[in-house]
Coordinates of C-alpha atoms and ligand atoms in Angstrom, one line a residue:
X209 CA -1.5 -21.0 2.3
X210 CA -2.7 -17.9 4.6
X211 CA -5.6 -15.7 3.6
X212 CA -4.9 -13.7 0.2
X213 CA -7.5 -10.8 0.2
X214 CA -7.9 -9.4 -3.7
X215 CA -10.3 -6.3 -4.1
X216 CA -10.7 -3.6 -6.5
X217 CA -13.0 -0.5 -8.0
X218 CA -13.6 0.5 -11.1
X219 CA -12.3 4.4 -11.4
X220 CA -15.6 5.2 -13.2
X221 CA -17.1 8.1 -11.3
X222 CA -16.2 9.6 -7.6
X223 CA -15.9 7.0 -5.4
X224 CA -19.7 6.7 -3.2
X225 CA -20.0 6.1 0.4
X226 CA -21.7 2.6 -1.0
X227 CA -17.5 1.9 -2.1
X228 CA -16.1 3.5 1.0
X229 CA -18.3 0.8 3.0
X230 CA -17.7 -2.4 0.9
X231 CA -13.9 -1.8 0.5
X232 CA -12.5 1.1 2.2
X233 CA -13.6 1.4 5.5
X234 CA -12.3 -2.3 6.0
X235 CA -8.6 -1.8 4.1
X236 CA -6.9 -1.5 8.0
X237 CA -8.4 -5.0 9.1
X238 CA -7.8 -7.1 5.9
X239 CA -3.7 -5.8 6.4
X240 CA -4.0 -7.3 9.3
X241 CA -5.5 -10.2 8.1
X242 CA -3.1 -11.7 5.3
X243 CA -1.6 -10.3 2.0
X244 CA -3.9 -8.1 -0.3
X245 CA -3.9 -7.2 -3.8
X246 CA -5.6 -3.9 -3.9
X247 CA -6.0 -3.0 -7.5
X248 CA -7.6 0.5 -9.8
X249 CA -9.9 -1.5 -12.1
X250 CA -9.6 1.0 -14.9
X251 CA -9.7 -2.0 -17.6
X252 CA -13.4 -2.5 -16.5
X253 CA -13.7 1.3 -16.3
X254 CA -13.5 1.2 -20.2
X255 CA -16.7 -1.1 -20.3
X256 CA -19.3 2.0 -20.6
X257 CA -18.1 5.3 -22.3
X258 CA -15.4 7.8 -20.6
X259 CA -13.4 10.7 -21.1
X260 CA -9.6 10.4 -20.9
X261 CA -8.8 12.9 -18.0
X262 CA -11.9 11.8 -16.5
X263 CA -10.5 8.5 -16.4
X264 CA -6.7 10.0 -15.3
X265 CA -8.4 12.0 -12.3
X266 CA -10.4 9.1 -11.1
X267 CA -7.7 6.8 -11.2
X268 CA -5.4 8.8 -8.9
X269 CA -7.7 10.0 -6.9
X270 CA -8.8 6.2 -6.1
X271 CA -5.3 5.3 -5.4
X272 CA -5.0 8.4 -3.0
X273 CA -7.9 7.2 -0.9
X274 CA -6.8 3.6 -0.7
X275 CA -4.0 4.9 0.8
X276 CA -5.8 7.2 2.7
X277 CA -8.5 4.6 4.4
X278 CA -4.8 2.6 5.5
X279 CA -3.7 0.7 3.0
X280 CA 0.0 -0.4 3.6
X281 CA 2.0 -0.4 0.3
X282 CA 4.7 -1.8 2.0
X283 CA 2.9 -5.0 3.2
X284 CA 0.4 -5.0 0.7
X285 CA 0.4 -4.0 -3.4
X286 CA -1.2 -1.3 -4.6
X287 CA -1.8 -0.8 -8.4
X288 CA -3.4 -0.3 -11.8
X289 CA -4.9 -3.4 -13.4
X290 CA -3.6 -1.8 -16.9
X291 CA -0.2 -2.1 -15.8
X292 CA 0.4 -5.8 -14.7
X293 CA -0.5 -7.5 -18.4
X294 CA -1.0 -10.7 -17.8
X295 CA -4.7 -9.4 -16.7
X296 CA -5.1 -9.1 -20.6
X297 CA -3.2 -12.3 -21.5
X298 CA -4.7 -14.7 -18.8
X299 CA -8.3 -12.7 -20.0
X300 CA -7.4 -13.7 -23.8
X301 CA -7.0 -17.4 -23.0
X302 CA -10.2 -17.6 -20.2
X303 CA -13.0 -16.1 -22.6
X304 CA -12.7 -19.7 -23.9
X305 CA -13.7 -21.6 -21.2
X306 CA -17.0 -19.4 -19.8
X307 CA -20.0 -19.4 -21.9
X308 CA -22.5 -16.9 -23.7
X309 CA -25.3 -18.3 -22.0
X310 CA -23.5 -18.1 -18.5
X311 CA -22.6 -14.4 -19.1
X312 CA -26.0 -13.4 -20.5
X313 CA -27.5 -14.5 -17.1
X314 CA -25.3 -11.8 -15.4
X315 CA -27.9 -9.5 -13.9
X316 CA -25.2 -6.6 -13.3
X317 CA -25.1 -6.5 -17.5
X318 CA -28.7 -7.3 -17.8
X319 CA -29.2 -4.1 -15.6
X320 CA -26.3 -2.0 -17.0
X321 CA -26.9 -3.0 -20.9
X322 CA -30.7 -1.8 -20.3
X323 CA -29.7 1.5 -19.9
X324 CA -28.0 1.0 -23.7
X325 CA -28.5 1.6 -27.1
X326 CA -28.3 -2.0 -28.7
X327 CA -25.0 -0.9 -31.0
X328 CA -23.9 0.9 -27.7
X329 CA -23.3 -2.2 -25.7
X330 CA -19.8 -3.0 -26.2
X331 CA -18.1 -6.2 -26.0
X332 CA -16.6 -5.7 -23.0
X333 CA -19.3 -4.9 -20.9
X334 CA -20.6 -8.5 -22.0
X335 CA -17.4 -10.3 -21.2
X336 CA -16.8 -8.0 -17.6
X337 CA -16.8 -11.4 -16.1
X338 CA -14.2 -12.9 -17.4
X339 CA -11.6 -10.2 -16.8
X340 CA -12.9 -10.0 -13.0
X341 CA -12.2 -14.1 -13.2
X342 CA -8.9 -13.3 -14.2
X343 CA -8.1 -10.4 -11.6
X344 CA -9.1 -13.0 -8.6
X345 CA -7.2 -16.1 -10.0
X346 CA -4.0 -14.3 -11.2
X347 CA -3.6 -13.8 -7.6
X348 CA -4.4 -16.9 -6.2
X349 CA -6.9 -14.9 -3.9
X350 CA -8.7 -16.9 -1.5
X351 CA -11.3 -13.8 0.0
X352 CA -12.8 -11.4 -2.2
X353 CA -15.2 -8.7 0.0
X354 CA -17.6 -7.6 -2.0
X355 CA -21.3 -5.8 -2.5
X356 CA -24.0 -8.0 -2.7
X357 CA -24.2 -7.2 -6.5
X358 CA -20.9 -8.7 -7.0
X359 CA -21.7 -12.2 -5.6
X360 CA -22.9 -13.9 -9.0
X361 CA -19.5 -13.2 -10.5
X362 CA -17.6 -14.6 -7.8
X363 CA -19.6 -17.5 -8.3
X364 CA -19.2 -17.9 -11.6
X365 CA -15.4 -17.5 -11.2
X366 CA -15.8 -20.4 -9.2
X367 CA -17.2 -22.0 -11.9
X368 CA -14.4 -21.2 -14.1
X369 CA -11.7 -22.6 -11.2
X370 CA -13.6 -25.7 -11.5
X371 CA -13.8 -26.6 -14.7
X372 CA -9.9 -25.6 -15.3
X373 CA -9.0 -27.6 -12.8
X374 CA -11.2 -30.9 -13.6
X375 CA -9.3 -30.9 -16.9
X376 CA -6.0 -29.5 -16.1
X377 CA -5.1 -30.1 -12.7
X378 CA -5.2 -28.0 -9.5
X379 CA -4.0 -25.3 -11.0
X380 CA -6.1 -22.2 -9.7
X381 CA -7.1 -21.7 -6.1
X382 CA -10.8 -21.4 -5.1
X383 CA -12.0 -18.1 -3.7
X384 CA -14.8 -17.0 -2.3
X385 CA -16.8 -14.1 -1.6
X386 CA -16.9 -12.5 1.8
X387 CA -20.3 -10.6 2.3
X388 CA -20.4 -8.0 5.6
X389 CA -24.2 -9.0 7.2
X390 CA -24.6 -5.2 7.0
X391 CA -24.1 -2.5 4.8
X392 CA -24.1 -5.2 1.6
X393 CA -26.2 -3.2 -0.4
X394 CA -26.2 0.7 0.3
X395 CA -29.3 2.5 -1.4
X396 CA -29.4 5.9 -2.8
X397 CA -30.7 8.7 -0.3
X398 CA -33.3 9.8 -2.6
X399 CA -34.4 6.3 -3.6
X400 CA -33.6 3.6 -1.4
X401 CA -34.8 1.0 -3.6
X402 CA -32.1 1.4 -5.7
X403 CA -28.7 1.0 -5.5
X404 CA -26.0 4.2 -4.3
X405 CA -23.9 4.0 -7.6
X406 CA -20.7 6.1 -8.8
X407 CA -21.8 5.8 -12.6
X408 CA -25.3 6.4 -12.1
X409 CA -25.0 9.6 -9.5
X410 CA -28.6 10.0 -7.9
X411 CA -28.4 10.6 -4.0
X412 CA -25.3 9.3 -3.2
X413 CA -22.5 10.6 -0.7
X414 CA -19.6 11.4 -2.4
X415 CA -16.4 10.6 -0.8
X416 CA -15.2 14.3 -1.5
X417 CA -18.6 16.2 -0.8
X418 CA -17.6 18.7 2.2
X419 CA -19.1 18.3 5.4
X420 CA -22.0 20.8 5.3
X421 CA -23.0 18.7 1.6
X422 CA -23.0 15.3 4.0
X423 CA -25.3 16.7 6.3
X424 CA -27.9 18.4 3.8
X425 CA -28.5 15.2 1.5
X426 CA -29.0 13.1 4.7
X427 CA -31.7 15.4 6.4
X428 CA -33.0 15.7 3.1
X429 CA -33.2 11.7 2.5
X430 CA -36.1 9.9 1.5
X431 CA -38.0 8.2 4.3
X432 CA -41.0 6.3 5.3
X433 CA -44.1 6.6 6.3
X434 CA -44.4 6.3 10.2
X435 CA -42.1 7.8 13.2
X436 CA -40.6 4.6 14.7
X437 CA -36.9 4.1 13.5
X438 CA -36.8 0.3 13.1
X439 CA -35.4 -1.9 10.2
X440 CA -37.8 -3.1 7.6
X441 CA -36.3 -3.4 4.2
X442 CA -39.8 -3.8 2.4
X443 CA -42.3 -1.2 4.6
X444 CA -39.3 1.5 5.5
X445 CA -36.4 1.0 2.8
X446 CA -35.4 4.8 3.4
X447 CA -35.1 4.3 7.6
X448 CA -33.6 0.6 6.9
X449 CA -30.8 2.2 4.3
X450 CA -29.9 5.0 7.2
X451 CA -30.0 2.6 9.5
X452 CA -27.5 0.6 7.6
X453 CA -25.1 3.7 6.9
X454 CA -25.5 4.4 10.5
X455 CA -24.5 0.7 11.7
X456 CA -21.1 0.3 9.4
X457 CA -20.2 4.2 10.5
X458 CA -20.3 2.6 14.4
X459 CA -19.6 -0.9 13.8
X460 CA -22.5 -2.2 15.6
X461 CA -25.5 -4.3 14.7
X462 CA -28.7 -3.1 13.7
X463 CA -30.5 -4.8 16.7
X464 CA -28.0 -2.6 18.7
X465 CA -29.1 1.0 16.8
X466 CA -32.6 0.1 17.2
X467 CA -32.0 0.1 20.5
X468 CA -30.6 3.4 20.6
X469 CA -33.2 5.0 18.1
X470 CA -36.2 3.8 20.3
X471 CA -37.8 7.1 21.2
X472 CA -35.8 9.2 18.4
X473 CA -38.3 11.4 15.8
X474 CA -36.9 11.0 12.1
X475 CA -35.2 14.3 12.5
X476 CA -32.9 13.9 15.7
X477 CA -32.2 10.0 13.5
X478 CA -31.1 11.4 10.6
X479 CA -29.0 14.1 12.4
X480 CA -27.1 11.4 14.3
X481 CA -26.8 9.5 11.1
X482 CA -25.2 12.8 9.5
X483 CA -22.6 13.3 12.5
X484 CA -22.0 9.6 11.8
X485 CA -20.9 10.0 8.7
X486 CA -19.3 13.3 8.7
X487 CA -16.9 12.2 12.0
X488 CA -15.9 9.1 10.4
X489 CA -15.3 10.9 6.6
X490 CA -13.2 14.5 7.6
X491 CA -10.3 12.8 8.9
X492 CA -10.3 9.9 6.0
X493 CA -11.0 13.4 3.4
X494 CA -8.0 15.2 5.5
X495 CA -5.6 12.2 4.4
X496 CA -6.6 11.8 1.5
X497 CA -5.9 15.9 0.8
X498 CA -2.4 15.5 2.4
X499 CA -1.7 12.4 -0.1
X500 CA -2.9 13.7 -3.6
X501 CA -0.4 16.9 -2.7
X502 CA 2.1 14.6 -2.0
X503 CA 2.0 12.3 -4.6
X504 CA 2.9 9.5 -2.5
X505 CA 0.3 7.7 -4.7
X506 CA 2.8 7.4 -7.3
X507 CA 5.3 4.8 -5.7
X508 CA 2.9 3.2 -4.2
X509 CA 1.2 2.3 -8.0
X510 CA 5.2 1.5 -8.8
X511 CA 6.2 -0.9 -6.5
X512 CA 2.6 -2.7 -6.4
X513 CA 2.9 -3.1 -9.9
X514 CA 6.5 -4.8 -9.6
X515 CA 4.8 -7.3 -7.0
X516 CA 1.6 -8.0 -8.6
X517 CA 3.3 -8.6 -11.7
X518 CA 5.7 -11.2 -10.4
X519 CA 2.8 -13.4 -8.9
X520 CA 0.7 -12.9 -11.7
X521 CA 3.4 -14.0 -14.7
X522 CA 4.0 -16.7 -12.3
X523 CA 0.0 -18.1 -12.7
X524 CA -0.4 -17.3 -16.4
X525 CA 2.9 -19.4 -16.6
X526 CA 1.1 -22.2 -15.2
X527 CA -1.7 -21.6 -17.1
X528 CA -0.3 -21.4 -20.7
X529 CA 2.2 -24.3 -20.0
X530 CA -0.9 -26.5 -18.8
X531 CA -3.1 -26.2 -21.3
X532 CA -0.2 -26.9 -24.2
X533 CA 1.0 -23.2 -25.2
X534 CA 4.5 -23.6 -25.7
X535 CA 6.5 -21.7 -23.0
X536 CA 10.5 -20.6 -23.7
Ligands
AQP98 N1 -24.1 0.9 -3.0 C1 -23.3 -0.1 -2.6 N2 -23.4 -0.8 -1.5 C2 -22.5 -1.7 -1.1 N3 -21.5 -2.0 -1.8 C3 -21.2 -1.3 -3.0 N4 -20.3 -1.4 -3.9 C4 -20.5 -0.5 -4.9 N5 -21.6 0.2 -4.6 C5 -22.1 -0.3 -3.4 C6 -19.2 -2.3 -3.9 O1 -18.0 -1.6 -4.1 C7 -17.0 -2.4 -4.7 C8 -16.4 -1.7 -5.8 O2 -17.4 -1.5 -6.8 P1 -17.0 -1.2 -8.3 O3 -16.7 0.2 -8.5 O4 -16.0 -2.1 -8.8 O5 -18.4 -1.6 -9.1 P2 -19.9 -1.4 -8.8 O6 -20.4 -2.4 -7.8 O7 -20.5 -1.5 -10.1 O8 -19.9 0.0 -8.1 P3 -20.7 1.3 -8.6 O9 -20.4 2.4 -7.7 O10 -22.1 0.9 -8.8 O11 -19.9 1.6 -9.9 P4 -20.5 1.8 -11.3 O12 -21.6 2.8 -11.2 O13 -19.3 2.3 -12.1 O14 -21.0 0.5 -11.9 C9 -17.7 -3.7 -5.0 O15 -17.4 -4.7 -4.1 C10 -19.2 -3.4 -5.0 O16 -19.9 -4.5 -4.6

């Protein structure tokens, strides 16, 4: 079988340049690549508290800037996780075969259950990794780019694939995680130790923030002491993270930015790290203005939805008739 590519975001704030790096910005070269699944992960959205229309907005507005980084909805689907069921159906029978103790080891709940009033932390939030299980087998996805913070779920997915198949059969298809070597983990402006994250807003780039916003949180980043702009995660995370930004904006290596920096003060960096940024965002944000008037979002979630659903039915089918649900 050729390369299946499945990815997804969870519509639960506006969309960071940490999400325009690990999925976006790459959308063009995985069309070319094989078929992808694009999916609006607003099941998971529902695992920490949110607001109907906030929910609404975010979702469109997702689907308008797939499309807008060049996502084909011809070649590829394009859709809402809520509206291709068997996500919920193949979810109800796989919570069976993970474990408690495997989930509680999840840092990504560790970390986001912290921030939670004990009778606050809903079920959901818990089992997050078996619905993400689900998404990736459904499709019989082979590649799944992600953030580093992602990785432990793939792997427990593979897990999952695993066991299912020692006891049923090859039924499900092994995937696994495809890490970029830069830009895996993109750190917030104003503290680069942790992470740039849509649902916990503190220095990021927003994918809608206007130019002249861009420029003023990046000259106004956090950085290091010293003047030399060179990339060392533990002695200069603030320089490393701009680095980083400035390296998936250009597509080069980091060896090859060094190179370029040597000489540059802090300042004159951080400005060519803002024109970065802002040159490779207005066109994407003029797109993505030009789709959400046109609503061409809303055929694209149609028809994805159709084609998802088909391959999907067709794997819980397997599923259910393997492990003795009867089947009409
Ligand atoms: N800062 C980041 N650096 C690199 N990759 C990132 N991703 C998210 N933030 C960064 C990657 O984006 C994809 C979609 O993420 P998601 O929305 O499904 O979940 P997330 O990882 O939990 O992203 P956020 O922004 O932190 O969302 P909230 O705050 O709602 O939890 C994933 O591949 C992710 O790795």
């Amino acid at each position: 079988m050729s390369e299946r590519i499945l990815t997804g975001i969870k519509p639960t704030g506006q969309l960071t340049l940490g999400n325009y790096i690990a999925v976006l910005k790459n959308l063009r070269k995985m069309n070319d690549r094989g078929e992808c699944f694009i999916f609006i992960a607003d099941l998971h959205a529902l695992t920490l508290p949110i607001e109907p229309d906030v929910l609404r907005q975010n979702s469109i507005d997702l689907a308008a800037f797939y499309l807008a980084a060049g996502l084909d909805p011809e070649k590829n689907a394009l859709f809402l996780q809520s509206s291709v069921s068997a996500h919920a159906e193949l979810n109800a029978i796989m919570q069976n075969y993970l474990y408690m103790g495997e989930l509680s080891r999840m840092t990504q709940f560790k970390d986001k259950s912290a921030k939670l009033k004990e009778n606050a932390i809903g079920l959901g939030l818990f089992a997050y990794p078996v619905l993400m299980a689900c998404d990736i087998v459904l499709y019989d996805a082979t590649t799944i780019p992600v953030g580093e913070d992602q990785v432990q779920h793939i792997e427990l997915t593979r897990d999952l694939v695993n066991r299912i198949n020692n006891r049923y059969g090859e039924i499900l298809t092994m995937p696994k995680a495809e890490l970029r070597k830069v830009g895996k983990r993109i750190m917030s402006l104003s503290d680069p130790t942790v992470k740039m994250s849509k649902s916990d807003p503190k220095g990021d780039i927003f994918l809608k923030d206007d130019p002249a916003v861009i420029r003023k949180k990046i000259m106004s980043a956090v950085t290091d002491l010293g003047c030399e702009v060179k990339y060392d995660e533990e002695n200069k995370p603030g320089i490393s993270n701009l680095l980083q930004i400035y390296c998936c904006m250009k597509d080069i290596s980091i060896e090859e930015a060094e190179q370029r920096f040597v000489g540059y003060r802090y300042g004159d960096f951080k400005k060519a790290v803002a024109d970065a940024v802002i040159e490779e965002l207005e066109p994407f944000q003029q797109r993505y203005r030009e789709i959400v008037a046109n609503k061409s979002y809303e055929k694209a979630l149609q028809e994805g939805a159709k084609k998802a659903s088909v391959i999907a039915n067709q794997t819980l089918k397997r599923v259910q008739k393997a492990i003795g649900l009867l089947q009409e």
